[in-house]
Coordinates of C-alpha atoms and ligand atoms in Angstrom, one line a residue:
M1 CA -11.9 28.3 18.1
G2 CA -10.0 26.5 20.8
K3 CA -7.3 23.9 20.6
L4 CA -7.1 20.7 18.5
V5 CA -5.8 17.7 20.4
V6 CA -3.5 15.3 18.6
K7 CA -2.4 12.0 20.2
V8 CA 0.6 10.2 18.7
L9 CA 1.5 6.7 19.7
E10 CA 5.2 6.3 18.9
G11 CA 7.4 3.3 18.2
K12 CA 7.0 -0.4 19.0
E13 CA 5.9 0.5 22.6
K14 CA 3.2 2.9 21.4
R15 CA 4.4 5.6 23.8
E16 CA 1.6 8.2 23.9
K17 CA 2.4 11.8 23.4
Q18 CA -0.2 14.5 23.3
Y19 CA 0.0 17.8 21.4
E20 CA -2.3 20.8 21.2
V21 CA -2.5 23.0 18.2
M22 CA -4.5 26.3 17.9
R23 CA -7.3 25.8 15.5
E24 CA -6.9 29.2 13.9
E25 CA -3.5 28.1 12.7
L26 CA -5.0 25.4 10.6
D27 CA -7.6 25.2 7.9
P28 CA -10.0 22.4 7.0
Y29 CA -7.7 21.4 4.1
T30 CA -4.6 21.1 6.2
T31 CA -3.4 17.6 5.8
V32 CA -2.2 15.3 8.7
L33 CA 1.3 15.4 7.2
E34 CA 1.3 19.2 7.4
L35 CA -0.1 19.1 10.9
L36 CA 2.7 16.6 12.0
L37 CA 5.4 18.7 10.4
K38 CA 4.1 21.8 12.2
I39 CA 4.1 19.9 15.5
R40 CA 7.7 18.8 14.8
E41 CA 8.8 22.2 13.9
E42 CA 7.1 24.1 16.7
Q43 CA 6.7 21.7 19.6
D44 CA 8.7 18.4 19.3
P45 CA 11.7 18.0 17.1
S46 CA 12.0 14.4 18.2
L47 CA 8.8 13.4 16.3
V48 CA 9.9 10.9 13.7
L49 CA 7.9 10.3 10.5
R50 CA 8.6 9.4 6.9
Y51 CA 7.4 11.2 3.8
S52 CA 8.7 12.4 0.5
C53 CA 6.3 13.5 -2.4
R54 CA 3.5 15.1 -0.3
M55 CA 1.1 14.2 -3.1
A56 CA 0.1 10.5 -2.7
L57 CA 2.7 9.3 -5.2
C58 CA 5.6 7.8 -3.3
G59 CA 3.6 5.8 -0.7
S60 CA 5.9 6.6 2.2
C61 CA 3.6 8.5 4.6
G62 CA 1.3 5.6 5.5
M63 CA 0.1 5.5 9.1
I64 CA -2.9 4.6 11.2
I65 CA -5.0 7.8 11.6
N66 CA -8.1 7.5 13.8
G67 CA -8.0 3.7 13.5
R68 CA -7.7 3.4 9.8
P69 CA -4.6 3.0 7.5
R70 CA -4.2 6.2 5.5
L71 CA -1.7 8.4 3.7
A72 CA -0.9 11.4 5.9
C73 CA -0.4 13.6 2.9
L74 CA -3.9 12.8 1.5
T75 CA -5.9 13.0 4.8
K76 CA -7.4 16.3 5.5
M77 CA -8.4 17.6 8.9
K78 CA -12.0 18.3 7.8
D79 CA -12.5 14.5 7.3
L80 CA -11.4 13.5 10.8
D81 CA -13.1 13.3 14.2
E82 CA -11.3 14.7 17.2
P83 CA -9.1 14.1 19.1
I84 CA -6.9 12.9 16.3
R85 CA -5.1 9.7 17.1
I86 CA -2.1 8.7 15.0
E87 CA 0.0 5.5 15.2
P88 CA 2.4 3.5 13.0
L89 CA 1.0 1.0 10.5
K90 CA -0.1 -2.4 11.8
N91 CA 0.9 -5.9 10.6
V92 CA 4.5 -4.6 10.1
G93 CA 7.3 -3.7 12.4
T94 CA 8.1 -0.2 13.5
I95 CA 11.6 1.3 13.1
R96 CA 11.0 4.4 15.2
G97 CA 8.3 7.0 15.9
L98 CA 5.7 6.7 13.1
V99 CA 8.1 5.0 10.7
P100 CA 7.0 1.4 9.8
D101 CA 9.5 -1.3 9.0
L102 CA 8.1 -2.6 5.6
S103 CA 10.7 -5.3 5.1
S104 CA 8.2 -8.2 5.4
F105 CA 5.8 -6.4 3.1
F106 CA 8.5 -5.9 0.4
S107 CA 10.1 -9.3 0.7
K108 CA 6.7 -10.8 -0.2
Y109 CA 6.3 -8.3 -2.9
R110 CA 9.6 -9.3 -4.4
K111 CA 8.9 -13.0 -3.9
V112 CA 6.1 -13.1 -6.5
R113 CA 8.4 -12.0 -9.4
P114 CA 6.9 -8.5 -10.0
F115 CA 8.2 -8.1 -13.5
L116 CA 7.5 -9.3 -17.1
V117 CA 8.9 -12.6 -18.2
A118 CA 8.7 -13.0 -21.9
K119 CA 8.7 -16.3 -23.8
D120 CA 11.8 -15.4 -25.7
E121 CA 14.5 -14.4 -23.3
E122 CA 16.8 -13.1 -26.0
E123 CA 14.0 -10.9 -27.3
Q124 CA 13.3 -9.6 -23.7
E125 CA 17.0 -8.7 -23.2
S126 CA 17.4 -7.0 -26.6
P127 CA 14.0 -6.3 -28.1
K128 CA 14.0 -5.8 -31.9
S129 CA 10.7 -4.0 -32.0
P130 CA 8.2 -2.5 -29.5
Y131 CA 5.8 -4.8 -27.6
R132 CA 2.4 -3.9 -29.0
Q133 CA -0.8 -4.4 -27.0
T134 CA -4.4 -3.7 -27.9
D135 CA -6.6 -1.5 -25.7
E136 CA -8.3 -4.6 -24.5
E137 CA -5.1 -6.2 -23.4
V138 CA -4.0 -3.1 -21.5
K139 CA -7.4 -2.8 -19.8
R140 CA -6.9 -6.3 -18.2
Y141 CA -4.1 -5.1 -15.9
L142 CA -4.1 -1.2 -16.0
Q143 CA -6.1 -0.6 -12.8
F144 CA -3.8 -3.0 -10.9
N145 CA -0.7 -1.2 -12.1
Y146 CA -1.5 2.0 -10.0
C147 CA -0.3 0.5 -6.8
I148 CA 2.3 2.8 -5.0
Q149 CA 3.4 0.1 -2.5
C150 CA 2.4 2.2 0.5
G151 CA 1.5 -0.9 2.5
L152 CA -2.0 0.4 3.6
C153 CA -3.8 -2.7 2.3
Y154 CA -1.3 -5.0 4.0
S155 CA -1.8 -3.1 7.3
A156 CA -5.6 -3.3 7.0
C157 CA -5.8 -7.0 6.1
P158 CA -7.3 -9.2 8.9
V159 CA -5.8 -12.3 7.4
V160 CA -2.2 -10.9 7.6
S161 CA -3.0 -10.1 11.3
S162 CA -3.7 -13.7 12.0
N163 CA -1.4 -15.4 9.5
P164 CA 1.9 -13.4 9.0
N165 CA 2.8 -15.9 6.2
F166 CA 0.0 -14.8 4.0
L167 CA 1.4 -13.1 0.9
G168 CA -1.0 -10.2 1.4
P169 CA -3.0 -8.0 -1.0
A170 CA -0.3 -5.9 -2.6
A171 CA 1.9 -8.9 -3.5
I172 CA -1.0 -10.9 -5.0
N173 CA -2.2 -7.8 -6.8
V174 CA 1.1 -7.2 -8.5
A175 CA 1.5 -10.9 -9.3
Y176 CA -1.9 -10.8 -11.0
R177 CA -1.0 -7.5 -12.8
Y178 CA 1.9 -9.2 -14.5
T179 CA 0.2 -12.6 -15.1
A180 CA -2.7 -10.8 -16.8
D181 CA -0.3 -9.0 -19.1
S182 CA -0.3 -10.4 -22.7
R183 CA 3.5 -9.9 -22.9
D184 CA 4.1 -12.2 -19.9
S185 CA 4.7 -16.0 -20.0
D186 CA 6.0 -16.7 -16.5
K187 CA 5.0 -20.1 -15.2
L188 CA 6.5 -19.9 -11.7
R189 CA 4.5 -16.8 -10.5
V190 CA 1.1 -18.6 -10.7
L191 CA 2.6 -21.6 -8.7
L192 CA 3.6 -19.1 -5.9
L193 CA 0.0 -17.8 -5.8
D194 CA -1.6 -21.2 -5.9
T195 CA -0.6 -22.1 -2.3
P196 CA -2.3 -22.1 1.1
N197 CA -0.5 -18.8 2.0
G198 CA -1.2 -17.4 -1.4
V199 CA -4.6 -16.6 -2.9
W200 CA -6.4 -19.3 -1.0
S201 CA -5.9 -17.6 2.4
C202 CA -7.9 -14.5 1.3
R203 CA -11.3 -14.4 3.0
V204 CA -12.6 -11.5 0.8
A205 CA -12.9 -9.1 3.8
G206 CA -12.3 -6.3 1.3
S207 CA -10.6 -4.0 3.8
C208 CA -7.6 -3.8 1.4
S209 CA -9.7 -2.2 -1.3
V210 CA -11.5 0.2 1.2
V211 CA -8.2 1.7 2.3
C212 CA -6.3 1.7 -1.0
P213 CA -5.6 5.4 -1.8
K214 CA -5.2 4.8 -5.5
G215 CA -8.4 2.8 -6.2
V216 CA -6.5 -0.3 -7.2
D217 CA -9.0 -2.7 -5.6
P218 CA -6.7 -5.6 -4.6
S219 CA -9.6 -7.6 -3.4
L220 CA -10.7 -7.8 -7.0
S221 CA -7.3 -8.8 -8.3
I222 CA -7.1 -11.6 -5.7
Q223 CA -10.4 -13.0 -6.9
L224 CA -9.4 -12.7 -10.5
A225 CA -6.1 -14.5 -9.7
K226 CA -8.1 -17.3 -8.1
S227 CA -10.3 -17.6 -11.2
L228 CA -7.2 -17.5 -13.5
I229 CA -5.6 -20.3 -11.5
L230 CA -8.7 -22.5 -11.7
R231 CA -9.1 -21.9 -15.4
R232 CA -5.6 -22.9 -16.1
K233 CA -6.2 -26.2 -14.2
I234 CA -9.2 -27.2 -16.3
Ligands
FES1 S1 4.4 11.8 1.1 FE1 4.4 10.5 -0.7 S2 2.5 9.4 -0.5 FE2 2.5 10.8 1.2

């Protein structure tokens, strides 16, 4: 059975640490998160990582695993080549160990006004009746609503790598999600998208959609946002 080699590149400096774990102590369905917790418990209490739900819901365990942004709690050993190489997310800072600093990611996310803005402000504050939507209206944005803000798409985006001012896939996706919602009437959000660092920087590389663990397809929402902006200008 032998030993499994795990290389971890920690912190901003990417200090390399190597661990060995006996294969018989793992099974093919062991996740990378479980593997890292085992290493921390049995070999290196200084190993720093972030996680919470362990079920691909909270989005906090994003890291680069064998060169690709993934959720550690969703990535199984059986799907990985060896040795396993783990490092913090790219295109963002690193706080410590494997913990990314997602402040730039979240500040862009907040910037695009990720909330509903109704025409009637009074009604929005104290609604007198439920907001009703048809199935068709819900379908327009539902898929894009599944984002868990893990930052994997942002980390995979080649445009963010070369232009840190680009809003990035998650922010544009959520902006489109609210703009496509029949209950929304915000005018400002589209103006934020219709800028050189907004939708027009996207080169449709598609890596955001490849790494998204929830099947959101931000590459699609960015192209839909471009089309929506152009239609509004006609
Ligand atoms: S621990 Fe919550 S998404 Fe992985």
